[in-house]
Each structure stands twice: as C-alpha cells, then as structure tokens.
C-alpha cells in the first residue's frame, strides 16, 4: 500500500516546515507541497506533527541478570515501544563472561523474533582478549557497530586497560563504545557503610552511589578515550558533575556523545522514601532536582545528544523479594512513555523546540549509531514515521504502558501528545492509537558511526 500524508508539520533534526509526503515500497519517495498520489491511501495529519520514527538507544528486553529475568521480553517490550512511536530499539546483546560475542548475538537474534518494532543490537562486552578483538570484525559484518562496556556489576565489569584496548579496536571498525560509568570498588565500600548504619531500604540505594561515583568514572572514561584517541559515548548520564566532566573533555577537543533518560530529567531521589521506593532502584540512581535541571538544560542546548529509556523492567514482587537495597534488581520500565514525557516536559514546557525534540528522539541516534537512511523525514529515507497528535492527554499509570510490568516509575505523570499513527518500514502499524500490525519489526544491520560533533 502507498500512502500520502497530507497537511502535517514535519519536524526533523534539520528543521520544521509544512509539507505532504508520499510513502512507496517502504520508503519516503517525495516530500513537498500539495502532492497528489493516485491510488495511495490518504492520511490527513492536520494539526499534527510528522516525525521520524523514534529510536530508543537503550533497552534491555528479555534480560536475565542471573538472579532475575525482566518482565518484558521482545514481544511485550516492542509492543509498548511502537505504541509510543518508537520504531527502532537498540537493545543490549550481552556476552557471557566465558562466551563469545557471536554466541550472544545469535541468542539475541533468537530473543528478538516476532518483535513489533525494528531493532538493532549494541554488543555488551564482558571480557576482553584477542579472541574478542578478532570478533569485532565479525560484528561489523553482522551490522553491529556499537558496544557497551560496564565499569560495574561483578559479571560484566571490565578493567580500565580492557576499555582502552577495546576503544582502540572499535575505532578501527568505525564503531563506538558506550560506557556505564560508576566506580564499582568505591560504591561497594560505601554500600557497606550505609548498611552498617542500619539503612537497608531503597533509600540506601542513592546514598551508596553519590554523584561523585558517576563523575569520577565519567572523568576516567574521558581520559581513557583520549589516550585511545577514540570517540566516547556515555550511557544513561545522571549527574550534573558527570555532565561537567564530559563537557571538559569536549573543550579539550574530544569527540564525546551523551545519552540520558527521562528518569534523570523528571524524577528525583525523594522517590526512594515512598512506600514503593524499590520501584525506583536503578543504576545510576535518581538524583536531585538540581541534577534534573542541569540535564534538562543540556538536552535543550544540544549538549546531550540522545534520550534512551534504559527500559529494564522488573515486577514489584521481584523488587520486594530483596533482603536489602543492594540486592534489588536494577532497572525500571520506560520504553512506552519517552515521547510523551519529552514532548510534555521538554517542548510544551518551553525548554526545547520540535527540531531539537526530533534530533533527541531520533535523528542524532540514527547518525551516531549508523542507522543509515533512518531518523529523518527526507526523500529515500525509510518510512518509519510517527504522526504525533499534541491534543491527546492522559495520566500515566503503573499498568497502562502496554508493557508486561506491573509498575512504571512515571505513574501519576500528566502527559500531553501521543502517536496517533505509526508507520514501520512503510507499513501502517498503529492507526488511531491502536496496534493494527503486529510482529512487523526487522533487524537493522547498521553501518559505522557517523561523526556529528
Ligand atoms: O538499573 C539499570 N540501569 N539496569 C539496567 C542495566 C544497566 O546498567 O543499564
Ligand atoms: Zn548501564
Ligand atoms: Zn541499561
């Protein structure tokens, strides 16, 4: 089926303007004025924005941490994603410490079968050696051109030397490495101190991981990336101090990209004192209103490049089973509401325009992570498109996110806007807010990283 989308306002990372567009064979074939396309289904987008499908740079669907499995698998997570206008997720395929990258990739391909949205994989490297280095070429061939390395978690963390070597090797592949920046050894000691004071509940979680835990790790990553002469990407940045360290690196001339998540913009650490405080246990933890403010300003100014959700959903039963805060499964459900939250508290709050919104939600991620031909409304680009209706209003609840989780950190938030229609690879899969095309997601084979700074 061909489509003619009429009367909408296009919001692309390069600008906003009124135009019609034609979709044919999965692609945008024409963008212009007063188009007429015989035989095409006409979609009237009057009063709506026409946006490139959102790209969530950070999800964990069907993740088994060893002690808990996420509530959402690819089917339910991607259903929530597509209903919110997210046409592509970049999920983390995670290497077993004693396994290979290829085994992890095959496993994640298997998990992702039947996805409701497009998907690509960052490869999380849990061990660095010559074999893994050699596998990076295989990953490039398989369309995996980004990696994650963790400075935390016993089963995943790598040492600084491994990070340095991996950065150099990734650069040769024109790939980019996102790093989870927290100082593990120090936070473990502080967690012991917090517990020794008798603080065992969720309120202990942020106390055990103060801002400097992140800032020190960001600063270290920046210096290691400089030594390796490689671009750096910080995942889920949460602190003002971490932002300052990254900005310092940019001032030195380094190529640095920053990702944050709605929870670090809109939620603060007072939440841990609530009766359901365990819901908010994620790493890094929620911070202060001053951190929220600094990161929101950085989104608006363009200092932050991408917004991921770090969707990693656990049920309240899973979270409440823990004997103290350090055992609570880390993560929260967020993939459904990223668009509404950023539109309401970014655009409608007067902090950013639609061009910036579009860049943060889609265009920058497509460029940085090599999703060639996606992330823009332009001729020959893939027809991953959201018709965004700013008049929709709702209050988020724990269970209305189409996800498979019984809690949402954003429950109670009033939001405006929503995906009225979603096109995925040229096919209409959400119509009038209803999912009409299931399991249509495709694997996105990515090219190398594009420099946007
Ligand atoms: O708490 C979180 N963020 N869990 C998911 C794993 C990670 O570190 O991103
Ligand atoms: Zn992480
Ligand atoms: Zn994560």
Short mmCIF file of C-alpha atoms and ligand atoms in Angstrom, two decimals:
data_model
loop_
_atom_site.label_atom_id
_atom_site.label_comp_id
_atom_site.label_asym_id
_atom_site.label_seq_id
_atom_site.Cartn_x
_atom_site.Cartn_y
_atom_site.Cartn_z
CA UNK A 1 0.00 0.00 0.00
CA UNK A 2 1.20 3.52 -0.85
CA UNK A 3 0.35 6.42 1.41
CA UNK A 4 0.01 10.17 1.03
CA UNK A 5 0.35 12.01 4.34
CA UNK A 6 -1.21 15.43 3.95
CA UNK A 7 -1.39 18.68 5.91
CA UNK A 8 1.06 17.78 8.65
CA UNK A 9 4.00 19.75 10.01
CA UNK A 10 7.26 17.92 9.55
CA UNK A 11 9.68 18.06 12.47
CA UNK A 12 13.11 16.81 11.50
CA UNK A 13 16.52 17.35 13.10
CA UNK A 14 17.27 19.76 10.23
CA UNK A 15 14.14 21.87 10.59
CA UNK A 16 10.35 22.17 10.85
CA UNK A 17 8.05 23.01 7.96
CA UNK A 18 4.68 22.19 6.43
CA UNK A 19 4.72 19.58 3.67
CA UNK A 20 2.99 16.47 2.37
CA UNK A 21 4.82 13.26 1.75
CA UNK A 22 4.44 10.05 -0.21
CA UNK A 23 5.35 6.59 1.06
CA UNK A 24 6.00 3.86 -1.52
CA UNK A 25 7.63 0.46 -1.10
CA UNK A 26 8.75 1.18 2.42
CA UNK A 27 10.42 4.50 1.63
CA UNK A 28 9.63 8.17 1.62
CA UNK A 29 9.62 8.92 -2.10
CA UNK A 30 8.59 12.55 -2.11
CA UNK A 31 8.31 15.46 0.32
CA UNK A 32 6.70 18.63 -0.97
CA UNK A 33 3.66 20.81 -1.42
CA UNK A 34 0.15 19.84 -2.48
CA UNK A 35 1.08 16.36 -3.60
CA UNK A 36 -1.39 14.09 -5.28
CA UNK A 37 -0.75 10.36 -5.47
CA UNK A 38 -3.34 8.36 -7.36
CA UNK A 39 -4.14 5.05 -5.68
CA UNK A 40 -2.44 5.95 -2.40
CA UNK A 41 -4.32 5.92 0.89
CA UNK A 42 -4.57 9.49 2.12
CA UNK A 43 -3.82 10.15 5.79
CA UNK A 44 -4.83 13.58 6.99
CA UNK A 45 -2.28 14.85 9.51
CA UNK A 46 -3.90 18.28 10.02
CA UNK A 47 -2.90 19.73 13.37
CA UNK A 48 -0.26 17.02 13.88
CA UNK A 49 3.49 16.75 13.60
CA UNK A 50 5.03 14.26 11.21
CA UNK A 51 8.20 12.94 12.83
CA UNK A 52 10.82 10.35 12.01
CA UNK A 53 10.07 7.18 14.00
CA UNK A 54 11.65 7.43 17.42
CA UNK A 55 14.82 5.48 18.15
CA UNK A 56 15.36 4.27 21.71
CA UNK A 57 19.11 3.97 22.15
CA UNK A 58 18.92 1.87 25.30
CA UNK A 59 16.65 -1.08 26.13
CA UNK A 60 17.07 -4.39 27.93
CA UNK A 61 14.33 -6.73 26.77
CA UNK A 62 14.41 -10.34 27.96
CA UNK A 63 17.44 -9.77 30.17
CA UNK A 64 18.46 -12.47 32.64
CA UNK A 65 20.71 -10.92 35.28
CA UNK A 66 21.46 -14.31 36.80
CA UNK A 67 19.09 -13.68 39.69
CA UNK A 68 16.07 -12.16 37.88
CA UNK A 69 14.58 -12.10 34.39
CA UNK A 70 12.97 -8.91 33.12
CA UNK A 71 9.17 -8.77 32.98
CA UNK A 72 9.30 -7.66 29.34
CA UNK A 73 10.55 -9.79 26.52
CA UNK A 74 10.90 -8.53 22.96
CA UNK A 75 7.24 -9.03 22.13
CA UNK A 76 5.83 -7.05 25.04
CA UNK A 77 8.63 -4.50 25.20
CA UNK A 78 8.42 -3.77 21.49
CA UNK A 79 4.63 -3.51 21.70
CA UNK A 80 5.00 -0.77 24.31
CA UNK A 81 7.70 0.83 22.17
CA UNK A 82 5.71 1.00 18.95
CA UNK A 83 2.60 2.32 20.72
CA UNK A 84 4.72 5.21 21.93
CA UNK A 85 6.08 5.95 18.46
CA UNK A 86 9.40 4.15 18.88
CA UNK A 87 10.05 2.35 15.61
CA UNK A 88 13.55 1.11 16.49
CA UNK A 89 15.14 -0.01 19.72
CA UNK A 90 18.84 -0.62 20.21
CA UNK A 91 18.89 -3.43 22.74
CA UNK A 92 21.93 -4.83 24.53
CA UNK A 93 23.06 -8.27 23.41
CA UNK A 94 25.24 -9.29 26.32
CA UNK A 95 28.27 -11.54 26.15
CA UNK A 96 28.64 -14.20 28.83
CA UNK A 97 31.98 -13.77 30.53
CA UNK A 98 33.10 -17.16 29.24
CA UNK A 99 31.22 -16.97 25.95
CA UNK A 100 31.79 -15.33 22.58
CA UNK A 101 30.26 -12.22 21.02
CA UNK A 102 28.78 -14.35 18.24
CA UNK A 103 27.00 -16.60 20.73
CA UNK A 104 25.47 -13.55 22.37
CA UNK A 105 24.42 -12.14 19.01
CA UNK A 106 22.75 -15.41 17.98
CA UNK A 107 20.94 -15.61 21.30
CA UNK A 108 19.63 -12.06 20.96
CA UNK A 109 18.51 -12.64 17.38
CA UNK A 110 16.51 -15.53 18.73
CA UNK A 111 15.00 -13.47 21.54
CA UNK A 112 14.01 -10.70 19.12
CA UNK A 113 11.98 -12.90 16.75
CA UNK A 114 8.48 -11.50 16.33
CA UNK A 115 9.39 -8.02 17.53
CA UNK A 116 6.77 -5.34 16.97
CA UNK A 117 9.36 -2.70 16.16
CA UNK A 118 12.68 -2.65 14.35
CA UNK A 119 15.73 -3.47 16.39
CA UNK A 120 19.49 -3.41 16.38
CA UNK A 121 21.97 -4.58 18.97
CA UNK A 122 24.74 -2.93 20.90
CA UNK A 123 27.10 -5.72 21.96
CA UNK A 124 27.93 -5.66 25.68
CA UNK A 125 31.49 -6.93 26.11
CA UNK A 126 32.09 -8.72 29.41
CA UNK A 127 35.62 -9.98 28.70
CA UNK A 128 38.43 -8.52 26.63
CA UNK A 129 41.05 -10.68 24.92
CA UNK A 130 42.49 -11.32 21.45
CA UNK A 131 39.57 -13.58 20.54
CA UNK A 132 37.02 -10.91 21.37
CA UNK A 133 39.08 -8.34 19.50
CA UNK A 134 39.06 -10.56 16.40
CA UNK A 135 35.30 -10.98 16.73
CA UNK A 136 34.76 -7.25 16.30
CA UNK A 137 35.24 -7.73 12.56
CA UNK A 138 32.53 -10.38 12.57
CA UNK A 139 30.27 -7.98 14.46
CA UNK A 140 30.83 -5.28 11.84
CA UNK A 141 29.88 -7.77 9.14
CA UNK A 142 26.75 -8.65 11.12
CA UNK A 143 25.72 -5.00 11.35
CA UNK A 144 26.71 -4.47 14.99
CA UNK A 145 28.73 -1.26 15.14
CA UNK A 146 28.37 -0.23 18.77
CA UNK A 147 29.35 -1.77 22.09
CA UNK A 148 28.73 -1.28 25.77
CA UNK A 149 31.28 -1.79 28.50
CA UNK A 150 30.40 -1.75 32.16
CA UNK A 151 32.53 -0.37 34.96
CA UNK A 152 30.11 -2.12 37.37
CA UNK A 153 28.45 -5.45 38.17
CA UNK A 154 30.61 -8.48 39.01
CA UNK A 155 29.53 -10.45 35.96
CA UNK A 156 30.07 -7.63 33.49
CA UNK A 157 32.66 -5.13 34.60
CA UNK A 158 35.88 -4.72 32.66
CA UNK A 159 39.10 -3.09 33.84
CA UNK A 160 40.43 0.20 32.50
CA UNK A 161 43.11 -1.47 30.37
CA UNK A 162 40.48 -3.59 28.64
CA UNK A 163 38.42 -0.49 27.98
CA UNK A 164 41.45 1.27 26.50
CA UNK A 165 42.23 -1.66 24.17
CA UNK A 166 38.59 -2.09 23.18
CA UNK A 167 38.30 1.62 22.33
CA UNK A 168 41.30 1.36 20.03
CA UNK A 169 39.96 -1.78 18.37
CA UNK A 170 36.45 -0.34 17.98
CA UNK A 171 37.87 2.76 16.34
CA UNK A 172 39.43 0.58 13.63
CA UNK A 173 35.93 -0.76 12.92
CA UNK A 174 34.44 2.75 12.96
CA UNK A 175 32.37 1.52 15.91
CA UNK A 176 31.59 3.37 19.13
CA UNK A 177 31.60 2.19 22.75
CA UNK A 178 29.04 3.32 25.31
CA UNK A 179 30.23 3.03 28.87
CA UNK A 180 28.28 2.58 32.09
CA UNK A 181 30.21 4.98 34.28
CA UNK A 182 30.23 4.26 38.01
CA UNK A 183 33.15 3.48 40.30
CA UNK A 184 32.35 -0.09 41.40
CA UNK A 185 35.02 -0.68 44.05
CA UNK A 186 34.18 2.55 45.85
CA UNK A 187 30.42 2.18 45.66
CA UNK A 188 30.66 -1.31 47.18
CA UNK A 189 32.57 0.11 50.15
CA UNK A 190 30.06 2.94 50.58
CA UNK A 191 27.18 0.46 50.36
CA UNK A 192 28.76 -1.48 53.26
CA UNK A 193 28.96 1.76 55.26
CA UNK A 194 25.32 2.58 54.52
CA UNK A 195 24.19 -0.90 55.56
CA UNK A 196 26.35 -0.73 58.72
CA UNK A 197 24.27 2.30 59.74
CA UNK A 198 21.18 0.10 59.56
CA UNK A 199 19.89 1.63 56.33
CA UNK A 200 18.68 -1.34 54.31
CA UNK A 201 15.66 0.00 52.40
CA UNK A 202 15.60 1.62 48.93
CA UNK A 203 16.65 4.96 50.44
CA UNK A 204 20.09 3.37 50.86
CA UNK A 205 20.50 2.97 47.09
CA UNK A 206 21.26 6.63 46.20
CA UNK A 207 23.32 7.00 49.40
CA UNK A 208 25.57 4.18 48.21
CA UNK A 209 26.09 5.75 44.79
CA UNK A 210 26.63 9.50 45.31
CA UNK A 211 27.17 11.81 42.32
CA UNK A 212 30.95 11.55 42.57
CA UNK A 213 30.69 7.80 41.92
CA UNK A 214 29.48 8.66 38.43
CA UNK A 215 31.54 11.81 37.91
CA UNK A 216 34.84 10.07 38.73
CA UNK A 217 34.00 7.28 36.29
CA UNK A 218 32.99 9.70 33.52
CA UNK A 219 36.22 11.65 34.02
CA UNK A 220 38.22 8.40 33.87
CA UNK A 221 36.42 7.24 30.74
CA UNK A 222 37.06 10.59 29.08
CA UNK A 223 40.79 10.35 29.80
CA UNK A 224 40.98 6.73 28.63
CA UNK A 225 39.15 7.63 25.40
CA UNK A 226 41.60 10.47 24.90
CA UNK A 227 44.54 8.13 25.36
CA UNK A 228 42.95 5.74 22.86
CA UNK A 229 42.15 8.63 20.52
CA UNK A 230 38.61 7.27 20.17
CA UNK A 231 35.12 8.76 20.30
CA UNK A 232 33.29 8.28 23.60
CA UNK A 233 29.60 7.71 24.37
CA UNK A 234 28.31 7.91 27.94
CA UNK A 235 25.16 5.87 28.53
CA UNK A 236 22.43 6.96 30.95
CA UNK A 237 24.20 10.07 32.26
CA UNK A 238 22.52 11.13 35.51
CA UNK A 239 24.55 13.86 37.23
CA UNK A 240 25.47 17.49 36.77
CA UNK A 241 29.04 16.62 37.76
CA UNK A 242 29.25 13.87 35.15
CA UNK A 243 28.00 16.31 32.54
CA UNK A 244 30.69 18.80 33.58
CA UNK A 245 33.40 16.16 33.16
CA UNK A 246 32.15 15.31 29.68
CA UNK A 247 31.97 18.99 28.74
CA UNK A 248 35.57 19.40 29.89
CA UNK A 249 36.59 16.59 27.56
CA UNK A 250 34.76 18.26 24.69
CA UNK A 251 36.58 21.51 25.45
CA UNK A 252 39.84 19.58 25.14
CA UNK A 253 38.69 18.67 21.63
CA UNK A 254 37.41 15.15 22.26
CA UNK A 255 34.52 13.63 20.35
CA UNK A 256 32.04 12.88 23.12
CA UNK A 257 28.37 11.86 22.89
CA UNK A 258 25.97 11.89 25.80
CA UNK A 259 22.80 9.93 26.44
CA UNK A 260 20.40 10.49 29.30
CA UNK A 261 16.99 9.04 30.17
CA UNK A 262 13.65 10.63 31.14
CA UNK A 263 14.05 9.37 34.73
CA UNK A 264 17.18 11.50 35.19
CA UNK A 265 15.30 14.55 33.93
CA UNK A 266 11.98 14.18 35.72
CA UNK A 267 12.37 12.07 38.87
CA UNK A 268 14.46 12.75 41.94
CA UNK A 269 15.79 10.82 44.91
CA UNK A 270 12.89 11.75 47.19
CA UNK A 271 11.10 8.88 45.45
CA UNK A 272 13.14 6.34 47.41
CA UNK A 273 11.31 7.41 50.57
CA UNK A 274 7.92 6.48 49.11
CA UNK A 275 6.28 3.17 50.16
CA UNK A 276 7.05 1.73 46.71
CA UNK A 277 10.59 3.16 46.71
CA UNK A 278 12.01 -0.14 45.39
CA UNK A 279 10.37 0.66 42.06
CA UNK A 280 12.95 3.41 41.51
CA UNK A 281 16.01 1.31 42.20
CA UNK A 282 18.03 1.56 39.01
CA UNK A 283 21.65 2.35 38.35
CA UNK A 284 22.71 5.05 38.28
CA UNK A 285 20.14 6.11 40.89
CA UNK A 286 17.72 9.03 40.69
CA UNK A 287 19.43 12.27 41.66
CA UNK A 288 18.45 15.72 42.95
CA UNK A 289 16.21 18.35 41.33
CA UNK A 290 19.41 20.34 40.58
CA UNK A 291 20.73 17.43 38.55
CA UNK A 292 17.38 17.14 36.73
CA UNK A 293 17.55 20.82 35.89
CA UNK A 294 21.12 20.71 34.61
CA UNK A 295 20.44 17.69 32.40
CA UNK A 296 17.20 19.14 31.03
CA UNK A 297 19.08 22.31 30.13
CA UNK A 298 21.74 20.20 28.41
CA UNK A 299 19.05 18.42 26.38
CA UNK A 300 17.64 21.78 25.35
CA UNK A 301 21.01 23.29 24.45
CA UNK A 302 22.11 20.26 22.44
CA UNK A 303 24.91 19.25 24.83
CA UNK A 304 23.09 15.95 25.37
CA UNK A 305 22.66 14.05 22.13
CA UNK A 306 20.26 11.17 22.73
CA UNK A 307 17.49 10.01 25.03
CA UNK A 308 17.27 6.32 25.79
CA UNK A 309 14.93 4.76 28.30
CA UNK A 310 17.12 2.03 29.82
CA UNK A 311 13.91 0.00 29.86
CA UNK A 312 14.76 -2.88 32.18
CA UNK A 313 11.51 -3.90 33.81
CA UNK A 314 11.10 -5.93 36.97
CA UNK A 315 7.86 -6.61 38.81
CA UNK A 316 7.26 -5.27 42.32
CA UNK A 317 7.37 -8.87 43.59
CA UNK A 318 10.86 -9.25 42.13
CA UNK A 319 11.96 -5.96 43.64
CA UNK A 320 10.38 -6.55 47.06
CA UNK A 321 11.93 -10.01 47.43
CA UNK A 322 15.37 -8.45 48.00
CA UNK A 323 16.77 -8.50 51.53
CA UNK A 324 18.37 -5.06 51.21
CA UNK A 325 18.72 -2.23 48.66
CA UNK A 326 21.89 -3.67 47.13
CA UNK A 327 20.01 -6.84 46.12
CA UNK A 328 17.03 -5.14 44.43
CA UNK A 329 17.06 -5.89 40.69
CA UNK A 330 18.21 -2.70 38.98
CA UNK A 331 16.01 -1.06 36.39
CA UNK A 332 12.63 0.40 35.51
CA UNK A 333 10.05 0.31 32.73
CA UNK A 334 10.15 3.33 30.45
CA UNK A 335 10.03 2.40 26.77
CA UNK A 336 6.34 3.33 26.37
CA UNK A 337 6.40 6.95 27.52
CA UNK A 338 9.59 8.59 26.26
CA UNK A 339 7.83 10.61 23.55
CA UNK A 340 5.03 11.88 25.76
CA UNK A 341 7.41 12.80 28.59
CA UNK A 342 9.90 14.64 26.40
CA UNK A 343 7.14 16.39 24.47
CA UNK A 344 5.29 17.50 27.63
CA UNK A 345 8.24 18.42 29.84
CA UNK A 346 10.58 19.43 27.02
CA UNK A 347 8.58 21.03 24.23
CA UNK A 348 5.35 22.14 25.94
CA UNK A 349 7.29 23.34 28.99
CA UNK A 350 9.10 25.71 26.61
CA UNK A 351 12.50 24.12 27.08
CA UNK A 352 13.06 22.96 23.51
CA UNK A 353 11.59 23.28 20.05
CA UNK A 354 10.36 20.44 17.87
CA UNK A 355 13.55 20.36 15.86
CA UNK A 356 15.58 19.60 18.99
CA UNK A 357 12.92 17.12 20.14
CA UNK A 358 13.20 15.29 16.82
CA UNK A 359 17.00 15.24 16.99
CA UNK A 360 16.98 13.87 20.56
CA UNK A 361 14.31 11.29 19.85
CA UNK A 362 15.61 10.01 16.55
CA UNK A 363 17.93 11.93 14.24
CA UNK A 364 21.05 12.01 16.41
CA UNK A 365 20.80 8.34 17.35
CA UNK A 366 20.44 7.33 13.70
CA UNK A 367 23.62 9.19 12.81
CA UNK A 368 25.77 8.27 15.81
CA UNK A 369 24.82 4.58 15.64
CA UNK A 370 24.91 4.19 11.87
CA UNK A 371 21.24 3.56 11.16
CA UNK A 372 21.75 4.65 7.59
CA UNK A 373 18.67 6.00 5.83
CA UNK A 374 16.66 6.34 9.04
CA UNK A 375 15.95 9.07 11.57
CA UNK A 376 14.86 11.75 9.12
CA UNK A 377 11.85 12.78 7.07
CA UNK A 378 13.51 13.09 3.69
CA UNK A 379 13.38 11.55 0.25
CA UNK A 380 14.73 7.99 0.08
CA UNK A 381 14.71 7.58 3.84
CA UNK A 382 12.92 4.55 5.31
CA UNK A 383 9.28 5.29 6.05
CA UNK A 384 9.50 4.90 9.82
CA UNK A 385 7.15 7.74 10.68
CA UNK A 386 5.09 8.97 13.62
CA UNK A 387 2.06 11.20 13.27
CA UNK A 388 2.13 12.97 16.58
CA UNK A 389 -1.11 14.37 17.93
CA UNK A 390 -0.42 17.06 20.52
CA UNK A 391 -4.04 17.17 21.71
CA UNK A 392 -4.03 13.73 23.39
CA UNK A 393 -3.86 13.97 27.19
CA UNK A 394 -3.53 11.27 29.81
CA UNK A 395 -2.22 10.42 33.24
CA UNK A 396 0.30 7.59 33.20
CA UNK A 397 -0.50 4.68 35.48
CA UNK A 398 1.55 1.67 36.55
CA UNK A 399 -0.10 -0.74 34.17
CA UNK A 400 -1.30 1.19 31.11
CA UNK A 401 2.02 1.15 29.29
CA UNK A 402 1.27 -1.87 27.09
CA UNK A 403 4.32 -3.40 28.74
CA UNK A 404 4.25 -6.59 30.78
CA UNK A 405 5.29 -4.96 34.02
CA UNK A 406 3.09 -4.06 36.99
CA UNK A 407 4.84 -0.78 37.67
CA UNK A 408 6.05 2.36 35.97
CA UNK A 409 8.35 4.96 37.54
CA UNK A 410 6.28 7.58 35.72
CA UNK A 411 2.89 6.59 37.18
CA UNK A 412 0.98 9.74 38.08
CA UNK A 413 2.65 11.94 35.46
CA UNK A 414 0.23 14.01 33.37
CA UNK A 415 1.32 13.97 29.77
CA UNK A 416 0.21 15.50 26.52
CA UNK A 417 0.70 14.26 22.99
CA UNK A 418 0.82 10.78 21.55
CA UNK A 419 1.47 8.66 18.50
CA UNK A 420 -1.80 8.65 16.55
CA UNK A 421 -0.36 6.77 13.58
CA UNK A 422 2.92 4.89 13.26
CA UNK A 423 4.45 3.65 10.01
CA UNK A 424 7.08 0.94 10.27
CA UNK A 425 9.13 0.26 7.14
CA UNK A 426 6.31 1.90 5.16
CA UNK A 427 3.53 -0.14 6.73
CA UNK A 428 0.80 1.41 8.87
CA UNK A 429 1.09 -0.50 12.17
CA UNK A 430 -0.59 1.90 14.59
CA UNK A 431 -3.78 3.61 13.48
CA UNK A 432 -5.79 5.95 15.68
CA UNK A 433 -3.71 4.81 18.64
CA UNK A 434 -4.44 1.10 18.04
CA UNK A 435 -1.89 -1.56 17.11
CA UNK A 436 -3.07 -2.98 13.78
CA UNK A 437 0.14 -4.64 12.56
CA UNK A 438 1.93 -6.98 14.94
CA UNK A 439 5.37 -8.61 14.66
CA UNK A 440 6.49 -6.44 11.74
CA UNK A 441 9.86 -5.44 13.20
CA UNK A 442 13.05 -6.07 11.24
CA UNK A 443 16.66 -6.39 12.27
CA UNK A 444 18.54 -3.22 11.33
CA UNK A 445 22.00 -4.01 10.07
CA UNK A 446 24.00 -0.91 10.92
CA UNK A 447 26.87 0.83 9.22
CA UNK A 448 29.63 2.53 11.17
CA UNK A 449 29.37 5.51 13.46
CA UNK A 450 28.88 8.96 11.88
CA UNK A 451 30.57 11.92 13.50
CA UNK A 452 28.06 14.63 14.40
CA UNK A 453 30.36 16.66 16.63
O1 LIG B 1 19.47 -0.16 36.51
C1 LIG B 1 19.75 -0.37 35.35
N1 LIG B 1 20.12 0.61 34.59
N2 LIG B 1 19.67 -1.61 34.84
C2 LIG B 1 19.98 -1.98 33.53
C3 LIG B 1 21.42 -2.27 33.30
C4 LIG B 1 22.24 -1.03 33.05
O2 LIG B 1 23.15 -0.76 33.78
O3 LIG B 1 21.98 -0.31 32.10
ZN1 LIG B 2 24.19 0.65 32.42
ZN1 LIG B 3 20.96 -0.14 30.65
#
